[in-house]
Coordinates of C-alpha atoms and ligand atoms in Angstrom, one line a residue:
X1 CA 36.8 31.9 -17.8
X2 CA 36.0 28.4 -19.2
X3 CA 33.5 26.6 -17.1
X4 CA 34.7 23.0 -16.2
X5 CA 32.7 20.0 -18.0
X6 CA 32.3 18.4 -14.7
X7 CA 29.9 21.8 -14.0
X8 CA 28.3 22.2 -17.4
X9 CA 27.1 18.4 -16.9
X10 CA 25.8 18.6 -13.5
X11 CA 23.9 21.8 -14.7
X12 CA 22.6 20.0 -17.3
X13 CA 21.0 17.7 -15.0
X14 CA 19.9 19.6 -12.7
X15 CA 17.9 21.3 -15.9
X16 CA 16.8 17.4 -16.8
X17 CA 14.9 16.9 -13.5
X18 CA 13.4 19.8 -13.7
X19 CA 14.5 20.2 -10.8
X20 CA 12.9 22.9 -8.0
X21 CA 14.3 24.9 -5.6
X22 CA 14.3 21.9 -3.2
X23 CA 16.9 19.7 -4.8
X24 CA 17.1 17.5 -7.5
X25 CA 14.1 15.1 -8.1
X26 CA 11.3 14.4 -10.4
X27 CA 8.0 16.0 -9.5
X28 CA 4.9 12.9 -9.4
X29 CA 2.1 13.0 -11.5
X30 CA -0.3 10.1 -11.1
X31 CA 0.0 7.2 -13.5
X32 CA -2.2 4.5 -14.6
X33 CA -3.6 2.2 -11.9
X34 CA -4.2 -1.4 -12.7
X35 CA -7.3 -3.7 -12.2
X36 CA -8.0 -4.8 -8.7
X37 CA -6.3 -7.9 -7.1
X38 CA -8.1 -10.8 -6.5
X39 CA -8.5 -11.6 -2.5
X40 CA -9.0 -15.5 -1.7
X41 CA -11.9 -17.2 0.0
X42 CA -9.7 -18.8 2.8
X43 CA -8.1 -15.3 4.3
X44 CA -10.5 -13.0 6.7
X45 CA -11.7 -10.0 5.3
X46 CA -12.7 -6.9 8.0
X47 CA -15.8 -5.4 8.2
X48 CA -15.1 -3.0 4.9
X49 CA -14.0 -5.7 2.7
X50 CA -17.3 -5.0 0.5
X51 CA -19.3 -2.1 1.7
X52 CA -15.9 -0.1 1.5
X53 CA -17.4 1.3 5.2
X54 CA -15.5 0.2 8.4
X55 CA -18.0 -0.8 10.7
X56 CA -15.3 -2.4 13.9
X57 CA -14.7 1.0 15.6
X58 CA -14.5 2.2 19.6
X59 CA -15.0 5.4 21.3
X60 CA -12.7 5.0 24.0
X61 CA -9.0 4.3 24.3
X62 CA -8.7 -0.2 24.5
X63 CA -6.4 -1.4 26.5
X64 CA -5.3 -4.9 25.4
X65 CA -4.7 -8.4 27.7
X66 CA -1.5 -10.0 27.3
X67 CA -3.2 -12.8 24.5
X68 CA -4.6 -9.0 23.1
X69 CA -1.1 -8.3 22.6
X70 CA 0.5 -11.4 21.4
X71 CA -1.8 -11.4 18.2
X72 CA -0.9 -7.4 17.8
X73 CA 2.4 -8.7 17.6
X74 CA 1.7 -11.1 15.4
X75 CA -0.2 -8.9 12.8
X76 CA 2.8 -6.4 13.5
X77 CA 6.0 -8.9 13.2
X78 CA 4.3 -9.7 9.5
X79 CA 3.9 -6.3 8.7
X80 CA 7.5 -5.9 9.3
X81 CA 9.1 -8.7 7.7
X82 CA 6.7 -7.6 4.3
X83 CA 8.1 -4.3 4.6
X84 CA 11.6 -5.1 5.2
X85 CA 11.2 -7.6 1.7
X86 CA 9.8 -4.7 0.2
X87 CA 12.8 -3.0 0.8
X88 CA 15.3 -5.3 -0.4
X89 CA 13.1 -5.2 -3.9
X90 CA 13.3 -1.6 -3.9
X91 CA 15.3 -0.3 -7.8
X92 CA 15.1 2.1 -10.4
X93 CA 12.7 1.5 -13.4
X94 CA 10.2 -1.0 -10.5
X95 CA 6.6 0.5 -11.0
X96 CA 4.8 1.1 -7.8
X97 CA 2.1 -1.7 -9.0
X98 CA 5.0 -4.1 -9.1
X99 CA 5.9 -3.1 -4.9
X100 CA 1.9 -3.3 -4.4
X101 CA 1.8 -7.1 -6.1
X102 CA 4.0 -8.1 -4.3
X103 CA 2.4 -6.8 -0.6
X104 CA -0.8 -8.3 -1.6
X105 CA 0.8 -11.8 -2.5
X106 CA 3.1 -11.3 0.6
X107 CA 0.1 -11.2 3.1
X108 CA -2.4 -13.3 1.5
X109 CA 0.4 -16.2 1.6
X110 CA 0.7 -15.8 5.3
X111 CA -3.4 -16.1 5.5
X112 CA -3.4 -12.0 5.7
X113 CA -5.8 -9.6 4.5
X114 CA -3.7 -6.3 3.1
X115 CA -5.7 -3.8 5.1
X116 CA -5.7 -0.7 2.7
X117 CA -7.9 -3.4 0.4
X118 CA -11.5 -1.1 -0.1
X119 CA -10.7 0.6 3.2
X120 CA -12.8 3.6 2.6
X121 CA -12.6 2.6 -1.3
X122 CA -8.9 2.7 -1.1
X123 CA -7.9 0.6 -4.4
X124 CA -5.1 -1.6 -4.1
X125 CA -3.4 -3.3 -1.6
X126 CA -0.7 -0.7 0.4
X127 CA 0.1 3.1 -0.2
X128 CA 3.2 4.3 -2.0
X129 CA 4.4 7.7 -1.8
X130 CA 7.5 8.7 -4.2
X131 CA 9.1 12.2 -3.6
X132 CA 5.9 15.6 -3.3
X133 CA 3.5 12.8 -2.7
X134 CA 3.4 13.2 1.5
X135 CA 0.8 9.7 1.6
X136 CA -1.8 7.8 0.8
X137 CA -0.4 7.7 -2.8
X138 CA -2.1 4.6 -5.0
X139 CA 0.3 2.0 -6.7
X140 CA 0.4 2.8 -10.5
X141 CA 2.6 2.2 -13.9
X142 CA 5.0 5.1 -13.2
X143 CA 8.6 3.2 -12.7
X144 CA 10.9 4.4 -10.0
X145 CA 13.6 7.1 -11.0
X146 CA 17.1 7.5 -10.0
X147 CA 17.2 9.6 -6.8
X148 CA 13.4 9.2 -6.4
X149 CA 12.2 8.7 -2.3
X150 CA 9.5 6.6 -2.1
X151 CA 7.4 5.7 1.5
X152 CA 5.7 2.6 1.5
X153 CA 3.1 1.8 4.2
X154 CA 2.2 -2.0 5.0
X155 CA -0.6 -2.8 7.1
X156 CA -2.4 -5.9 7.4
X157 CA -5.1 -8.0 8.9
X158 CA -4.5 -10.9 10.9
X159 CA -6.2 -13.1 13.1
X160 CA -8.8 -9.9 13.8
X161 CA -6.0 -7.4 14.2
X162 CA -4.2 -5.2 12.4
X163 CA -0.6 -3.9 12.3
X164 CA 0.4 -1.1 10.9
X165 CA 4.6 0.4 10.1
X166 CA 6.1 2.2 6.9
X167 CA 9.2 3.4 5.9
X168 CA 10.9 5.5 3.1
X169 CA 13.8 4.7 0.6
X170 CA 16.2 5.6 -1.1
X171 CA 16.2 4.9 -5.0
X172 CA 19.8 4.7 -6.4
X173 CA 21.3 8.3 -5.7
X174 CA 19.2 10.6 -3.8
X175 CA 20.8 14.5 -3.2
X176 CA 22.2 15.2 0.0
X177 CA 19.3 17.3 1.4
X178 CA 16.5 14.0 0.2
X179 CA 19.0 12.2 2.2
X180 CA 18.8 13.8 5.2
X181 CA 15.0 14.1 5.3
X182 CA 14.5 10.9 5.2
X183 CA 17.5 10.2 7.9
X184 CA 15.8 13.4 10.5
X185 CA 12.3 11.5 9.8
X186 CA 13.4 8.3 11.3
X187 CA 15.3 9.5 13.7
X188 CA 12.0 12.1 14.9
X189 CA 10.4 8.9 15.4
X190 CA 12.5 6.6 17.2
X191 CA 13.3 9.2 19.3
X192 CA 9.4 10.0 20.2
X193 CA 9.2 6.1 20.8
X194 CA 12.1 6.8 23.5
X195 CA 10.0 9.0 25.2
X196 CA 6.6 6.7 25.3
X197 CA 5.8 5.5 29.1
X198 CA 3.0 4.8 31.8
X199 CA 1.8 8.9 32.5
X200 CA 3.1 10.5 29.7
X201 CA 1.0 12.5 27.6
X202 CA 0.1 12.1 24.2
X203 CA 0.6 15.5 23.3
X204 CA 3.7 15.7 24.2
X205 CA 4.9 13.7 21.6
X206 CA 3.8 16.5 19.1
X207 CA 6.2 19.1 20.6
X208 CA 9.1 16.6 20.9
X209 CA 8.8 15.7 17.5
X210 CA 7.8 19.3 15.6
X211 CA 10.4 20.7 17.7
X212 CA 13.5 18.1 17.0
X213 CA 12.2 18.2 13.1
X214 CA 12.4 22.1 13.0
X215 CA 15.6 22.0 14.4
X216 CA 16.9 19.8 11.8
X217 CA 15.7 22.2 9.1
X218 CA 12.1 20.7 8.2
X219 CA 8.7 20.9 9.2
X220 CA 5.6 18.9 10.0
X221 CA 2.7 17.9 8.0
X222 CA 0.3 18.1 10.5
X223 CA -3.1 16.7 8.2
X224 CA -1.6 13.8 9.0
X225 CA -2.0 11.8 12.7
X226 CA -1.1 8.5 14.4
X227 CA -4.0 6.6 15.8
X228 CA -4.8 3.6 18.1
X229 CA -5.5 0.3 16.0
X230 CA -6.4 -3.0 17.1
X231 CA -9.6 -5.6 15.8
X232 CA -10.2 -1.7 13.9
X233 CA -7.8 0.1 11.6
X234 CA -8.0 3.6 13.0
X235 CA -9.2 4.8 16.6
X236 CA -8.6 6.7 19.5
X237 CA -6.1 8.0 20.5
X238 CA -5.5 10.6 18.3
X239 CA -1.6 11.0 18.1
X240 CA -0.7 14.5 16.7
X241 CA 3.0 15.5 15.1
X242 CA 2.8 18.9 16.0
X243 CA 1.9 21.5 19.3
X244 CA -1.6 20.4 20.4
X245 CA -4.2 20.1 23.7
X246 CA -4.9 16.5 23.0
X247 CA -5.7 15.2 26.4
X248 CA -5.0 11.8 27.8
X249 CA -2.2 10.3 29.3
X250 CA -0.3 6.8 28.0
X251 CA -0.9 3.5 30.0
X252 CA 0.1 0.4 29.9
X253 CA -1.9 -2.3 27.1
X254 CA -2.1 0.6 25.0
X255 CA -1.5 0.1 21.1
X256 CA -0.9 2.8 18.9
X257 CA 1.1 4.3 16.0
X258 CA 3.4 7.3 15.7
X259 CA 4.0 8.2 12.1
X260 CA 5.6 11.7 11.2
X261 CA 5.2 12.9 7.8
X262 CA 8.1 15.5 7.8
X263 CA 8.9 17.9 5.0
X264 CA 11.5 20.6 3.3
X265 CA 9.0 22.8 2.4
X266 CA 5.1 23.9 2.6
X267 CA 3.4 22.5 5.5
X268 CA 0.4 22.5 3.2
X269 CA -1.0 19.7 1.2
X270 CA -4.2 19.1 -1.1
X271 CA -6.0 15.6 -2.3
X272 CA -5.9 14.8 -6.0
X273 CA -9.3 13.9 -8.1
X274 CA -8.7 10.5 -6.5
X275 CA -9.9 11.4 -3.3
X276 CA -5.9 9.9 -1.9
X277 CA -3.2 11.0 -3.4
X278 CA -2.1 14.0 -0.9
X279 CA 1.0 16.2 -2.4
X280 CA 2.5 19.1 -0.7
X281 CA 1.2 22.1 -3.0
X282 CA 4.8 23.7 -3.4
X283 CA 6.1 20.3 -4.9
X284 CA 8.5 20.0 -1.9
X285 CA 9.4 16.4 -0.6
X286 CA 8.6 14.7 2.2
X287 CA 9.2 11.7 4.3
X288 CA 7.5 9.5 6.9
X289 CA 8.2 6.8 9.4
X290 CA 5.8 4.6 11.2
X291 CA 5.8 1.9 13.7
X292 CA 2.9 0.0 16.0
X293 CA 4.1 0.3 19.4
X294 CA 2.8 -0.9 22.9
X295 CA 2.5 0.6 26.3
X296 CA 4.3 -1.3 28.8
X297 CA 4.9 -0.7 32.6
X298 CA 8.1 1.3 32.0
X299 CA 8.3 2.3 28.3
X300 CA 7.2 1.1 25.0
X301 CA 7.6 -1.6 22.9
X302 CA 8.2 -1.4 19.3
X303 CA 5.7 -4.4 17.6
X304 CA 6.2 -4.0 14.2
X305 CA 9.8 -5.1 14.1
X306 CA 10.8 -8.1 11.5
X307 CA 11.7 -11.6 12.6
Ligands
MF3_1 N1 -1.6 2.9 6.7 C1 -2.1 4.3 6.7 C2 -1.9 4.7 8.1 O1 -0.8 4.7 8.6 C3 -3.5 4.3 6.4 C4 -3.8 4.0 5.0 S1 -5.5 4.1 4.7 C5 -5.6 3.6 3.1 O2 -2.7 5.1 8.9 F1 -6.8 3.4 2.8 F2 -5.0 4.5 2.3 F3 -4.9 2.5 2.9
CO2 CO1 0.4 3.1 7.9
CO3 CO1 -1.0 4.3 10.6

């Protein structure tokens, strides 16, 4: 039999991307990662902007007042509207320095401080995850491939609060099962927003949304949690992905974010040298999806939405 062209060239680059058993992409290996950015006198820094320590923290679940919330929404709506520019930037051959340039000049021109900046020695200025990278990956020279997905996280710090959302694209053509990762990721999430209320418990969000993801086909990371922010970058409550015994219920004034990393493959992960970088350890993709949202008397509201 004589094996049609059409099939001898989409073996061949299959073969090209070395690809794995999970579709057809390139695997990440870190790149080069550029001197740090310069932050100017006139925007606020938190309390890690030199000791690389956050110091603003609480113990117990804030709720905020109604001017509380308006500057949440603030921080949030311009955490948005640089993600959503981000997005429209996103092409093959960009490098992930290039996205993180353009975050940092993005928030300091709106008198921001790009909270990733030295948080916990974090070095640049927003996290960018392409393809087996599951988070936290650091902004380096390697360009962005066709077919690559790559989550970028935005959070900044404004007027004493931050605001925190990320999303993940598509880089020219991604495979059908990338495709749908990234499509059952969102959808996990806004569909574990729907369910946020006065009374509800936190855990419950980790069974709605490990049980919709498994029965789309993919599975959980669960290193990775959603967490109350406000004047500080991380605090309680804890908001698990998957089947836990977190207590607590939700009430109104309550900020927090949801922020599934869902996968193809391994629910296992390990941290590169750099102390960041987490990849799943079977080179499997992943995705993730994260808004700020608020507690109001009969649902949630989604802050980090662009003007
Ligand atoms: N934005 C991440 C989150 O959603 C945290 C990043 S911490 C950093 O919680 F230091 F890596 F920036
Ligand atoms: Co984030
Ligand atoms: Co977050």
């Amino acid at each position: 039999m004589i094996v049609p062209r059409k099939l001898i060239i989409e073996s061949l680059r299959y073969f090209c991307y070395k690809s794995s058993r999970f579709g057809r992409y390139k695997l990440v290996e870190p790149g080069n990662v550029s001197e740090p950015l310069l932050i100017p006198d006139d925007v606020a820094k938190p309390s890690y902007y030199s000791t690389g320590e956050p110091s603003e923290s609480i113990h117990k679940i804030d709720i905020k007042d109604p001017n509380q919330i308006l500057l949440m929404k603030k921080s949030c709506t311009l955490a948005a509207n640089i993600l959503k520019t981000v997005g429209e930037c996103i092409k093959i051959g960009q490098t992930t320095d290039e996205i993180d340039k353009l975050v940092h000049k993005l928030a300091i021109e709106n008198k921001a401080y790009p909270s990733p900046y030295n948080y916990k020695r974090f070095p640049k200025s927003v996290c960018t995850s392409v393809n087996n990278v599951a988070c936290h990956g650091i902004p380096d020279d390697r360009p962005l491939e066709d077919g690559d997905i790559i989550n970028v996280d935005v959070t900044v710090f404004l007027e004493g609060y931050h605001g925190d959302c990320s999303k993940t694209f598509l880089v020219g053509n991604v495979d059908e099962i990338g495709t749908d990762l990234v499509e059952s990721t969102e959808e996990c999430l806004n569909m574990a927003i729907e369910i946020c209320k006065p009374g509800r418990r936190f855990r419950d969000l980790g069974e709605y949304i490990s049980t919709a993801a498994n029965l789309m086909g993919f599975n959980v990371i669960p290193a990775f949690i959603g967490h109350g922010l406000g004047t500080y970058f991380h605090g309680p409550p804890d908001i698990y992905h998957t089947v836990n015994n977190y207590p607590g219920v939700m009430e109104a004034g309550m900020t927090f974010t949801i922020e599934p990393i869902i996968g193809q493959g391994t629910e296992v992960i390990e941290i590169l040298e750099d102390g960041w970088t987490a990849v799943t350890i079977d080179g499997s993709r992943t995705a993730q999806f994260e808004h700020t949202i608020c507690i109001t008397n009969n649902g949630a509201e989604i802050l980090t939405k662009p003007d």
